[in-house]
Coordinates of C-alpha atoms in Angstrom, one line a residue:
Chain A
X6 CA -122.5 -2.6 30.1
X7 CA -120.5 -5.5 28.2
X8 CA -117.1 -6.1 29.8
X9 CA -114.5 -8.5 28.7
X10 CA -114.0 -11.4 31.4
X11 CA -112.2 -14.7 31.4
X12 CA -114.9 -17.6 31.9
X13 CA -113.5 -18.7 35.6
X14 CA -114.3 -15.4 36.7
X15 CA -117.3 -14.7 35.6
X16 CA -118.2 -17.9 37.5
X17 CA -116.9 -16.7 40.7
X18 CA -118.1 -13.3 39.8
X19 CA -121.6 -14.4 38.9
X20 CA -121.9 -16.7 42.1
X21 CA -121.3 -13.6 44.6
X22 CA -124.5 -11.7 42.7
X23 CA -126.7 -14.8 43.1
X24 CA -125.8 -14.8 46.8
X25 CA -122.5 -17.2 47.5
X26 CA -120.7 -15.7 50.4
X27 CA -118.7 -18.9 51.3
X28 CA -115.9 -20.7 48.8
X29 CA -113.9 -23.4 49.8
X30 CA -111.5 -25.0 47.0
X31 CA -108.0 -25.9 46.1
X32 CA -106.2 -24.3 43.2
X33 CA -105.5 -26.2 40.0
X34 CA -105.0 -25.0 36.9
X35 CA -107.2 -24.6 34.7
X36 CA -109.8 -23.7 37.1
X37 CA -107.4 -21.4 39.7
X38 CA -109.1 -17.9 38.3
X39 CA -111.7 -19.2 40.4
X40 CA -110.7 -19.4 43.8
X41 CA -108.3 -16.2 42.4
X42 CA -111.1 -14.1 42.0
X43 CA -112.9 -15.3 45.1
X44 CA -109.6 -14.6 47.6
X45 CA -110.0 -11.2 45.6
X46 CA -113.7 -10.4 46.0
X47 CA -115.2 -12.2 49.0
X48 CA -113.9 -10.3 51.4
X49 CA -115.4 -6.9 50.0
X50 CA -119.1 -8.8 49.7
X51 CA -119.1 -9.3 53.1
X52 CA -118.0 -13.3 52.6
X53 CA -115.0 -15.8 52.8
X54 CA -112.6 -17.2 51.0
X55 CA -110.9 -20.3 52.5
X56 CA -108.1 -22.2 51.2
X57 CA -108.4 -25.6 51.8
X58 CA -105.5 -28.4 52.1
X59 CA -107.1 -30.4 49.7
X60 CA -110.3 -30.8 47.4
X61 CA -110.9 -33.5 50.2
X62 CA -111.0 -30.9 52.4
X63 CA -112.6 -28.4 50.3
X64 CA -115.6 -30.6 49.4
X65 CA -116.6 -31.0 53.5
X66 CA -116.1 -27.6 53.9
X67 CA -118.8 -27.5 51.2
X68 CA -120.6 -30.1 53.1
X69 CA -120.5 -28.3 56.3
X70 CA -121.5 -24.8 54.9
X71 CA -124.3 -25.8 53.2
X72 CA -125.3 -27.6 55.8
X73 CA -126.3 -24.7 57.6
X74 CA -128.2 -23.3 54.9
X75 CA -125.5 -21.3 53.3
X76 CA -124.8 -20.6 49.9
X77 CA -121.3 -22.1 48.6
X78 CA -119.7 -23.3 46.1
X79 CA -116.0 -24.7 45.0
X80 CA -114.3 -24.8 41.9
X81 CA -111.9 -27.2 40.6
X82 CA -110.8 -29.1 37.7
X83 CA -110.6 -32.6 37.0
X84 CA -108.0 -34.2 39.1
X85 CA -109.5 -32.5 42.3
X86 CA -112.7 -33.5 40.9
X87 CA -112.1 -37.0 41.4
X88 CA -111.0 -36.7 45.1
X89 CA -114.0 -34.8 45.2
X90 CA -116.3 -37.8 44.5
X91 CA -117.0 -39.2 48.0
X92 CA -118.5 -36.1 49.4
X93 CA -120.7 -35.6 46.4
X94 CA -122.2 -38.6 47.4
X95 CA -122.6 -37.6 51.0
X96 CA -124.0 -34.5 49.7
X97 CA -126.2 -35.9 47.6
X98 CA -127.7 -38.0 50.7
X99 CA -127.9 -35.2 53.2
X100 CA -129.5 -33.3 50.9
X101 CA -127.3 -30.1 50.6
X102 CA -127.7 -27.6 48.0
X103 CA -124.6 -26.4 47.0
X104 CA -122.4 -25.6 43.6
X105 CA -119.7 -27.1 41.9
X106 CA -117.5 -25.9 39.5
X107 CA -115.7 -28.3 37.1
X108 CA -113.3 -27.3 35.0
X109 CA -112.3 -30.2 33.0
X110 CA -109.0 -31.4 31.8
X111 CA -107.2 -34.0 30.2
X112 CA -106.7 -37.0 32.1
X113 CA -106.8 -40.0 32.6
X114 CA -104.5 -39.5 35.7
X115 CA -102.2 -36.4 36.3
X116 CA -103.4 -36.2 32.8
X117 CA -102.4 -32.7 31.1
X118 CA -103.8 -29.0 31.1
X119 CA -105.4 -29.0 27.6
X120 CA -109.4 -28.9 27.6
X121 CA -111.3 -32.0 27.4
X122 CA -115.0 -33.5 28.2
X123 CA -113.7 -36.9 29.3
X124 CA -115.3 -36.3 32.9
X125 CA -118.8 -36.9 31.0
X126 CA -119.5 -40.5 32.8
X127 CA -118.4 -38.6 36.0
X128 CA -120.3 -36.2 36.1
X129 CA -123.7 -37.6 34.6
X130 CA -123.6 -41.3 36.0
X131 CA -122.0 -40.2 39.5
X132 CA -118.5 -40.9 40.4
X133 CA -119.4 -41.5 43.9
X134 CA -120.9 -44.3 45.7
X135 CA -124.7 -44.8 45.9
X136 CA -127.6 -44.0 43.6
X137 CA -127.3 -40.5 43.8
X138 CA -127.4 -37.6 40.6
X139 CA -126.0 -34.1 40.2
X140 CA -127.7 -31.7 38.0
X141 CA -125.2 -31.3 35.7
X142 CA -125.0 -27.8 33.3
X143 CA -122.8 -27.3 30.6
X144 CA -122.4 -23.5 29.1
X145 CA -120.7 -22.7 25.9
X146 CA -120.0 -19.6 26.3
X147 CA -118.4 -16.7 28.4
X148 CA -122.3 -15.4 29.2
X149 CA -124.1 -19.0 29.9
X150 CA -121.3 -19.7 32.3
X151 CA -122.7 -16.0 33.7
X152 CA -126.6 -16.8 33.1
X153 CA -126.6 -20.8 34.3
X154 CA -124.1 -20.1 37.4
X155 CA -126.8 -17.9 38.8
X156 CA -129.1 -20.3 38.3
X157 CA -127.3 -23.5 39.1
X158 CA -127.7 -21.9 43.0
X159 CA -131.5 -21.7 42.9
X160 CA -132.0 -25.0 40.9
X161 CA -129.7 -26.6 44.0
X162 CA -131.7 -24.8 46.9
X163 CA -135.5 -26.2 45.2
X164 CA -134.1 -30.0 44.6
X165 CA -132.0 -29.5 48.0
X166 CA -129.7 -31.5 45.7
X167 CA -126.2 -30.5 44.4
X168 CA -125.5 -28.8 41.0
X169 CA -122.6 -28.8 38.8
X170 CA -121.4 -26.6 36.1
X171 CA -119.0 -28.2 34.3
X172 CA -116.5 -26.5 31.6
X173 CA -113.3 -27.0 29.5
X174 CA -110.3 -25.6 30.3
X175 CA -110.8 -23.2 26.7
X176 CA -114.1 -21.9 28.1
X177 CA -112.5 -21.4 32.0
X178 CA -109.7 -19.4 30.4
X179 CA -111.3 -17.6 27.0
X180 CA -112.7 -14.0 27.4
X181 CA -115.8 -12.7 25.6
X182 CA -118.2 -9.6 26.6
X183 CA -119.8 -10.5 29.2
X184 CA -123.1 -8.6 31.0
X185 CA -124.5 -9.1 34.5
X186 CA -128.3 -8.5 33.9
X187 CA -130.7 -8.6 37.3
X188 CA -131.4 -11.7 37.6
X189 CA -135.3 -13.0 38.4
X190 CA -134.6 -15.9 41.0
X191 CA -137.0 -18.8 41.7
X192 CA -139.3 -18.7 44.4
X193 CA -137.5 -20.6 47.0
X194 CA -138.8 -22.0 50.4
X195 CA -137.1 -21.1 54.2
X196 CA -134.2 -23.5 54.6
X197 CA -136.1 -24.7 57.2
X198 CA -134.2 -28.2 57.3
X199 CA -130.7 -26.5 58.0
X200 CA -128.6 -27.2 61.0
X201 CA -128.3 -23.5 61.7
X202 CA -129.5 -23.3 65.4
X203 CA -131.9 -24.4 67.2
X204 CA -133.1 -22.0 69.6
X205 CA -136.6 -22.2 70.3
X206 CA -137.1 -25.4 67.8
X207 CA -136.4 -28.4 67.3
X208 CA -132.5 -29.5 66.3
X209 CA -132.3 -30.2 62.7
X210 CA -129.7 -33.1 62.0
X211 CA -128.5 -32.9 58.0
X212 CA -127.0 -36.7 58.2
X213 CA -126.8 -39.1 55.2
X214 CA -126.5 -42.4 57.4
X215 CA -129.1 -44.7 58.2
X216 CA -128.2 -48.1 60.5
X217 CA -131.4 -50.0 58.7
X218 CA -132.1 -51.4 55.7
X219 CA -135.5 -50.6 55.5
X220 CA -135.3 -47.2 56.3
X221 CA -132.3 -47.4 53.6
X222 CA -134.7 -48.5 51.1
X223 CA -137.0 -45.8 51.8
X224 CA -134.8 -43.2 51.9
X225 CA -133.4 -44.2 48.8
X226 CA -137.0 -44.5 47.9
X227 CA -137.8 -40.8 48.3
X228 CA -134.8 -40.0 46.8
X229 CA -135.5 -41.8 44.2
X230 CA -138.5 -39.8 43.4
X231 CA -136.9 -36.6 43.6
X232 CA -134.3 -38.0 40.4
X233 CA -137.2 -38.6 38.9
X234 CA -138.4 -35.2 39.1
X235 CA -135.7 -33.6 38.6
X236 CA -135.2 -35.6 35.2
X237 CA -138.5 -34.5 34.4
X238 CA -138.1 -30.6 35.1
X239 CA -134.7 -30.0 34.7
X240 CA -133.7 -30.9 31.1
X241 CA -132.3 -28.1 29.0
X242 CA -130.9 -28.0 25.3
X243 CA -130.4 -25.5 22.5
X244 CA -130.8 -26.0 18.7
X245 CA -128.9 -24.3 15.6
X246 CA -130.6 -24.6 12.4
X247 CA -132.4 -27.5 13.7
X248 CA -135.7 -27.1 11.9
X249 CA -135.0 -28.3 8.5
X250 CA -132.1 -30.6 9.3
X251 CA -131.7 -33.9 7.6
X252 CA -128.7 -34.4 9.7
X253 CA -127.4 -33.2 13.1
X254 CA -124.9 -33.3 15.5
X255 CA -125.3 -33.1 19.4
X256 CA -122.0 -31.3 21.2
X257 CA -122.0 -29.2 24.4
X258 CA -119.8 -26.7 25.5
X259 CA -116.5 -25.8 23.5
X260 CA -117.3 -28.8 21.1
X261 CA -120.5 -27.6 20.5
X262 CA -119.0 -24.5 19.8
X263 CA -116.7 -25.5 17.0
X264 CA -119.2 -27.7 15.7
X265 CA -121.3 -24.3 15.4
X266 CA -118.8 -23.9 12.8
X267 CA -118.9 -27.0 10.9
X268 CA -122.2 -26.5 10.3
X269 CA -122.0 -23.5 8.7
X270 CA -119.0 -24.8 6.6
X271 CA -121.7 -28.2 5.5
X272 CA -125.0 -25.3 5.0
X273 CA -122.7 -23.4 2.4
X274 CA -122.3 -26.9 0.8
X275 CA -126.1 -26.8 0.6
X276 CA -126.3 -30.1 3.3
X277 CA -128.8 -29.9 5.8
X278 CA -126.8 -30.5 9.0
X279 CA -127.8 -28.8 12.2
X280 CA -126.5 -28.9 16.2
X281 CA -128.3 -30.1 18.9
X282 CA -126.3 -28.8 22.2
X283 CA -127.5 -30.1 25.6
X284 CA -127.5 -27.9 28.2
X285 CA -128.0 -30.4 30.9
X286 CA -125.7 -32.8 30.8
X287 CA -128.3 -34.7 33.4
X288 CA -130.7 -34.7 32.8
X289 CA -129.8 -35.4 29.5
X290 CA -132.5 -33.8 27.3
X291 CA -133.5 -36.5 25.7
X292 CA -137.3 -34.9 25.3
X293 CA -135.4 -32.1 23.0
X294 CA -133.5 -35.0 21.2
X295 CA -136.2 -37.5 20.9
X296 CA -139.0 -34.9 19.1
X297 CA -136.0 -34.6 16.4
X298 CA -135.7 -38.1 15.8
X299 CA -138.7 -38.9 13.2
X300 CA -136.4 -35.8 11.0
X301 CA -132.7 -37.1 11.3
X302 CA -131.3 -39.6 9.0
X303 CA -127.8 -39.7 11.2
X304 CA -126.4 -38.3 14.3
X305 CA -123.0 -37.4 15.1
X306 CA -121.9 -37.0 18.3
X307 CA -118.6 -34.3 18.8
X308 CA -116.1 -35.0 21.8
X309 CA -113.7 -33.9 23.6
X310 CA -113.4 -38.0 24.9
X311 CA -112.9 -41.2 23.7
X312 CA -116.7 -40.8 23.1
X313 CA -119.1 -41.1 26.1
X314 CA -121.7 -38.5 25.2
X315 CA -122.8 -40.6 22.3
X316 CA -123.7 -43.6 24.6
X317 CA -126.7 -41.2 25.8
X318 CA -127.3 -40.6 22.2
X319 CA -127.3 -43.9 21.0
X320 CA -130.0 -44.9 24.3
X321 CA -131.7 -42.3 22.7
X322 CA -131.8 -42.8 18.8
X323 CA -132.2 -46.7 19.8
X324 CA -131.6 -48.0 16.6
X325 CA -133.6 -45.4 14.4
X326 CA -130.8 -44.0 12.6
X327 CA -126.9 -44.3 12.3
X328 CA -125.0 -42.3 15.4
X329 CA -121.3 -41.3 14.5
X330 CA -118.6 -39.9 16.4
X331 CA -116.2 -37.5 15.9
X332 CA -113.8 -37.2 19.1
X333 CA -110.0 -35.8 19.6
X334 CA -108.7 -36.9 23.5
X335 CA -105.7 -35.6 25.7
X336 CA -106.2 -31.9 25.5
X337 CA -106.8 -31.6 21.8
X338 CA -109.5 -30.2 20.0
X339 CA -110.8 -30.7 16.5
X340 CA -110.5 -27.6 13.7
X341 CA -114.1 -27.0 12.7
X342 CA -112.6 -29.0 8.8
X343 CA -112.2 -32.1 11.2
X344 CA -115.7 -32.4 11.8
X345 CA -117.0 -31.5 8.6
X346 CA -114.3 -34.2 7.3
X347 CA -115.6 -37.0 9.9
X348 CA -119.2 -35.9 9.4
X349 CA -119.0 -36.7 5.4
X350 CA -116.9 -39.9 5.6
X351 CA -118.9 -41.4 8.6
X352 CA -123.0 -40.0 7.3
X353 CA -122.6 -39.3 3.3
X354 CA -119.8 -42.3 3.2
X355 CA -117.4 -40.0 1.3
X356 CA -114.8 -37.9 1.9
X357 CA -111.1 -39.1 3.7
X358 CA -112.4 -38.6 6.9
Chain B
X8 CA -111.4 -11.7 7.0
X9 CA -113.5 -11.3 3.4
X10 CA -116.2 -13.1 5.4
X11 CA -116.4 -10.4 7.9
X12 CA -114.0 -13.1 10.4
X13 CA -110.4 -11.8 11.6
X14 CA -108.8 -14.6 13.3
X15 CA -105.6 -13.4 15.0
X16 CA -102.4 -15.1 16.9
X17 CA -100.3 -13.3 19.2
X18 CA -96.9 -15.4 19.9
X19 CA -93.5 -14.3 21.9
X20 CA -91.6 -14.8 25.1
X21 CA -93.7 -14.5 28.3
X22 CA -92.9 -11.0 29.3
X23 CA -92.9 -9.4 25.8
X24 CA -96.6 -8.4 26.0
X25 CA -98.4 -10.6 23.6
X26 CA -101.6 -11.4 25.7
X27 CA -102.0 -8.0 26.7
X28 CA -102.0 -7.1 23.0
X29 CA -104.4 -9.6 22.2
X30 CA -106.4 -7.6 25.0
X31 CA -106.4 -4.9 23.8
X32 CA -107.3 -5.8 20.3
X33 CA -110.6 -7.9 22.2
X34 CA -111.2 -4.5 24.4
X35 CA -111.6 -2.5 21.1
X36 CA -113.1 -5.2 19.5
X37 CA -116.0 -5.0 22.1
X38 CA -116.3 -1.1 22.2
X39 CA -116.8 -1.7 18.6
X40 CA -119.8 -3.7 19.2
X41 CA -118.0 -6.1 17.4
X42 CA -118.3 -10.1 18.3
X43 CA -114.6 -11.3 20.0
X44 CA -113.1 -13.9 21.4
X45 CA -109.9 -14.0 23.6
X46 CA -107.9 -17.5 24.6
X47 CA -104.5 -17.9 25.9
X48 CA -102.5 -20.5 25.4
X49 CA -102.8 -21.3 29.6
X50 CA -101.0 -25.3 29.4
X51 CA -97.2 -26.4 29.1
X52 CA -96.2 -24.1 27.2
X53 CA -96.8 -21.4 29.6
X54 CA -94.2 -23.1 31.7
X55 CA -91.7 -23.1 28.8
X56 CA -91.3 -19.7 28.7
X57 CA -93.4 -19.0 25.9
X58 CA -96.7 -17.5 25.8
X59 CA -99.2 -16.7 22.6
X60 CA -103.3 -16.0 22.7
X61 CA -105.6 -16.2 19.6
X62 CA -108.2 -13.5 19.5
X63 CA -111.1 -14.0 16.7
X64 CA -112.7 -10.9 16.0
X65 CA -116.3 -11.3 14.1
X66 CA -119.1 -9.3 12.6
X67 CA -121.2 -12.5 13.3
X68 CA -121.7 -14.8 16.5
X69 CA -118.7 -16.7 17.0
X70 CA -118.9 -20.8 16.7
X71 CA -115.5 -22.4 17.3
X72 CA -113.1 -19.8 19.5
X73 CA -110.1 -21.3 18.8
X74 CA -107.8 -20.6 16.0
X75 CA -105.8 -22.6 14.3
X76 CA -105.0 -20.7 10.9
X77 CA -104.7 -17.2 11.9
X78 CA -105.1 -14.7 8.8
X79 CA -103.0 -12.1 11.0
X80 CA -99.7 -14.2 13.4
X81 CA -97.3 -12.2 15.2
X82 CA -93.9 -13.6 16.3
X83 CA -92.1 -11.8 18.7
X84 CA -89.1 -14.5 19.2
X85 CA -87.7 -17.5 17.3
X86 CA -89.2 -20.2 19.0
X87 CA -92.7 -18.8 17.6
X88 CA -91.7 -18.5 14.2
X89 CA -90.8 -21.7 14.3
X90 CA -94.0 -22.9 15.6
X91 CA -96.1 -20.8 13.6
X92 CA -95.0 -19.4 10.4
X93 CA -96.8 -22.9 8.8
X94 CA -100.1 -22.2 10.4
X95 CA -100.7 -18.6 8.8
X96 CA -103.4 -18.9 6.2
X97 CA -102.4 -18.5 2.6
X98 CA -102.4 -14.6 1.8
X99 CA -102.4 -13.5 5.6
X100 CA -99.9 -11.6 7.0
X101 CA -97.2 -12.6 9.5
X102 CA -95.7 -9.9 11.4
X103 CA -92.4 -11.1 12.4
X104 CA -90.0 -9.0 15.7
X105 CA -87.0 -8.6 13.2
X106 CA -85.0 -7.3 16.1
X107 CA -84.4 -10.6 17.9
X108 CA -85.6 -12.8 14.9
X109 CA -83.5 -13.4 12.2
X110 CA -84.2 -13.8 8.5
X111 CA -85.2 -17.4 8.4
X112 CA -86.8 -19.0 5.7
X113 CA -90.1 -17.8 4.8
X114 CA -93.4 -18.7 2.9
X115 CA -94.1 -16.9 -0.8
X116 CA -98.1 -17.2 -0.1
X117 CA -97.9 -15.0 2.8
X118 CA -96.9 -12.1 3.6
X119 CA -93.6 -11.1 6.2
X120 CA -93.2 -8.0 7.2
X121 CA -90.3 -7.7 9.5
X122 CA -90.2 -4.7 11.6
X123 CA -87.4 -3.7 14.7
X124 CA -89.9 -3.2 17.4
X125 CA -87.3 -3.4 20.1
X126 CA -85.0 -1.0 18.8
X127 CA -87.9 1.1 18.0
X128 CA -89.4 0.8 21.5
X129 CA -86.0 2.0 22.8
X130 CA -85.9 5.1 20.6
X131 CA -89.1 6.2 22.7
X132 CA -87.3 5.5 25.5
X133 CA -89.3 1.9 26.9
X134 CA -88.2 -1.5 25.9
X135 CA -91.1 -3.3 26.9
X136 CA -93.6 -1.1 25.0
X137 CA -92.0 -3.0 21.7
X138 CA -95.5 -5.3 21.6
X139 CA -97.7 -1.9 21.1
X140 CA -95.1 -0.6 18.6
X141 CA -95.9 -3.8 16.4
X142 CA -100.1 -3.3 17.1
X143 CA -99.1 -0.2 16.0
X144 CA -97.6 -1.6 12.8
X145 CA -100.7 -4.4 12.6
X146 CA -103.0 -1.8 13.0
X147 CA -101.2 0.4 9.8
X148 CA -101.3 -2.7 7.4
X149 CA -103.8 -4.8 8.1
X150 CA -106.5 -2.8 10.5
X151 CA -109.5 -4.4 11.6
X152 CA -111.1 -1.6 14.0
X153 CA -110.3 1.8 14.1
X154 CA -107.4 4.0 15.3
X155 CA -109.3 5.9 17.8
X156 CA -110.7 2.5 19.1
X157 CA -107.8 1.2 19.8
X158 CA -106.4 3.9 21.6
X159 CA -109.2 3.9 24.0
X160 CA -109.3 0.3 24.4
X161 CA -105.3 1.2 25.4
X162 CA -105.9 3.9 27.5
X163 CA -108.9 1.5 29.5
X164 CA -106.6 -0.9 30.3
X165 CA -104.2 1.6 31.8
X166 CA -106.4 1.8 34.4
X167 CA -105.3 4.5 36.5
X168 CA -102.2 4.5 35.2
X169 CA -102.4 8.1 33.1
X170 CA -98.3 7.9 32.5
X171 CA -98.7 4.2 30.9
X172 CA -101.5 5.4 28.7
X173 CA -99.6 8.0 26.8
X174 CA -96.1 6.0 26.8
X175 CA -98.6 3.1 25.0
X176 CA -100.1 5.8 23.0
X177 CA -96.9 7.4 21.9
X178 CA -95.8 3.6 21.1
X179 CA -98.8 2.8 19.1
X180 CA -98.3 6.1 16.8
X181 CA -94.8 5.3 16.5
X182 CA -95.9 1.6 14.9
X183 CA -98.3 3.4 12.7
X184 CA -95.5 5.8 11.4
X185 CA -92.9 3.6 10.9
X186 CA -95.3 1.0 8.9
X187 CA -96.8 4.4 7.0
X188 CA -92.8 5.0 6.2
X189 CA -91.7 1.5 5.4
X190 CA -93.9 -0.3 3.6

């Protein structure tokens, strides 16, 4: 049965049916419904909530609970993000699956509350040190927060690798119907790395030091393969009225959204505009984008930055056809006229833009 | 709304009740097997004293959630007439708290209709049901969903609070009757 939840807590909600018993974080608006919910409900599943002193803090805890083959996950937005960035990277080296929940907004620095996407380069390039990726997922709505939180637990416990869902602060705080279907996990190996005692075996170390550089090299080496794999497997998109576009846009989450909109405003015009919304923010699905490119006469990429998206896009197009931006920063978003104003003036040349 | 698309904004004081109106209108929406969205206004102004939530209610899959000419406002103080009177789309309808809000100037492409919802709430004996009194009133003039939706969506959120569901009830009639006498 449908029910009517805010997007932060059908996060926390959905991450307690796909198995998290253990959430560490650090309230900031607009992510707090998260760590809300969880002080709420983790108790009852048999789990706990911790409050920690700091994302600092919050992101070890991470590190030590997942460690030890649990499942966990924080939640934050922005700001604690960024303080967040050195044990990604330690995460990422040790190998620990775990979930992260960013609820972006505006920055840079204290920044404001409003929504924004300008934690794009963070997220997909790695704000940490090191070569290291997160899978990066990007829902637009109340359900695919639902739908890819579930998943984001079992895509982090195959890679061993750690997965991000990253929102706006409109998509943390809207409500829409939501269901909780049964979900169909992955097959998933024992966690037979984890540091979770060793009693009649060997002791398991989960360390991401190594005092050589050749063993660095091939460490970073094997890791290397497993980016590489995960690029290959892992890239996820989702088209609207793609088929017989002349012309398309590529937004994720509440962008995407709104440019849902202005293309139905540019289809009642009779132009044949359509949205390409990646899923994955890395991988980036450039597979999805790349069989549309012999169709499109001009891209348009739709922000919530200064425009950092649209550098994956243009690596993409490479030169094939013009690739436009349309972008509002700071915690503002476009009205759906915006983009259909910015799409004419920058792709047809008309219009005042 | 022609297009089968209500897009609504609920605007007051924090306290007066306008995100749990918006609620309730996205509760009925969804027992209505209708498409809905619900956002509140959750930044600075929050922390200002004032609080409003736009609610788009659909017969069609929702693109952009966020609303930025309603076809239905509501003002429940000043400060939000102020804000909002310019967004409301030509020939929508702003329902304006004429209790606390006083006759400022207006707009000739929309409509204003002014009701007393505090003084009415305090006839039934409750100021702070004055919000339901005006969904009451929305829900005579402009209505989007059904009566009896509505009323259920009230009575859900309630919870198990049987005395809050009739007083929100008894509000809610009292909206529809005074609109049904008025206007």
């Amino acid at each position: 049965m449908a029910m009517l939840m805010k997007g932060n807590e059908a996060i926390a909600e959905a991450a307690i049916q796909a198995g998290c018993r253990l959430f560490y974080g650090y309230p900031i608006t607009p992510s707090t419904e998260i760590p809300e919910y969880m002080s709420k409900k983790m108790k009852s599943s048999g789990g706990t909530y911790l409050q920690a002193e700091s994302e600092v803090a919050a992101i070890n805890m991470v590190y030590g609970a997942g460690a030890v083959g649990e499942r966990v996950m924080t939640g934050t937005s922005s700001p604690g993000f960024s303080l967040m960035q050195e044990g990604l990277s330690y995460l990422f080296a040790a190998e620990i699956p775990c979930v992260i929940v960013d609820v972006m907004r505006s920055g840079p620095g204290l920044g404001g509350l409003g929504p924004t996407q300008a934690d794009y380069f963070q997220l997909t390039k790695g704000g940490g040190h090191g070569d290291y990726h997160s899978i990066v997922l990007a829902p637009a709505s109340v359900q695919e927060m639902v739908d890819l939180t579930k998943e984001a637990f079992d895509i982090a416990d195959y890679y061993r690798n750690l997965v991000i869902v990253a929102v706006d602060g409109i998509l943390g705080q809207m409500m829409e119907p939501v269901e909780f279907p049964p979900y169909q996990g992955r097959k998933l190996s024992p966690k037979t790395w984890a540091a979770s005692g060793a009693e009649g075996r060997p002791k398991n170390n989960v360390i991401s030091y190594y005092l050589t550089p050749d063993l660095g090299e091939s460490e970073n080496l094997r890791w290397g393969q497993k980016i590489s794999l995960m690029k290959e497997s892992e890239q996820r998109f989702s088209e609207y009225l793609m088929d017989d576009a002349e012309f398309a846009f590529v937004a994720f989450g509440t962008s995407a959204r709104i440019t849902e909109t202005a293309v139905d405003m540019l289809r009642e015009e009779g132009l044949k505009v359509g949205l390409f919304r990646p899923v994955s923010l890395w991988p980036f699905p450039e597979k999805g984008l790349s069989a549309r490119l012999p169709q499109i006469k001009g891209w348009m990429s739709v922000e919530l930055s200064s425009g950092q998206m649209v550098e994956d896009v243009k690596l993409i197009v490479n030169g094939q056809a013009p690739v436009g931006l349309c972008k509002r920063q700071g915690g503002m978003t476009p009205e759906p006229e915006e983009v259909v104003d910015a799409f004419k003036k920058q792709m047809l040349g008309r219009g005042q833009g | 709304m022609t297009s089968g698309i209500t897009k609504y904004l609920f605007a007051g004081f924090g306290g007066q009740g306008v995100l749990f109106i918006g609620k309730v209108m996205a509760q009925a929406a969804m027992l209505a097997k209708r498409q809905v969205t619900w956002i509140p206004a959750y930044g600075p102004e929050m922390r200002g004293g004032t609080a409003n939530c736009s609610v788009i209610i659909s017969n069609k899959r929702i693109g952009s959630p966020t609303v930025g000419k309603p076809d239905i406002a509501l003002v429940m103080n000043e400060a939000s007439y102020q804000k909002f009177i310019a967004s409301v789309v030509p020939g929508g309808t702003l329902y304006v708290n004429s209790s606390i809000v006083p006759d400022l100037q207006g707009r000739d492409d929309i409509k204003i209709v002014r009701v007393p919802v505090n003084d009415i709430a305090h006839e039934i004996g409750e100021a702070k049901v004055a919000n339901i009194v005006m969904l009451g009133v929305i829900q005579a003039l402009t209505p989007t969903l059904e009566d009896e939706i509505l009323i259920k969506a009230l009575v859900e959120l309630a919870g198990k609070k049987p005395e809050l569901a009739d007083l929100n009830s008894r509000a809610f009639k009292a909206g529809i009757e005074y609109a049904q006498k008025h206007f």
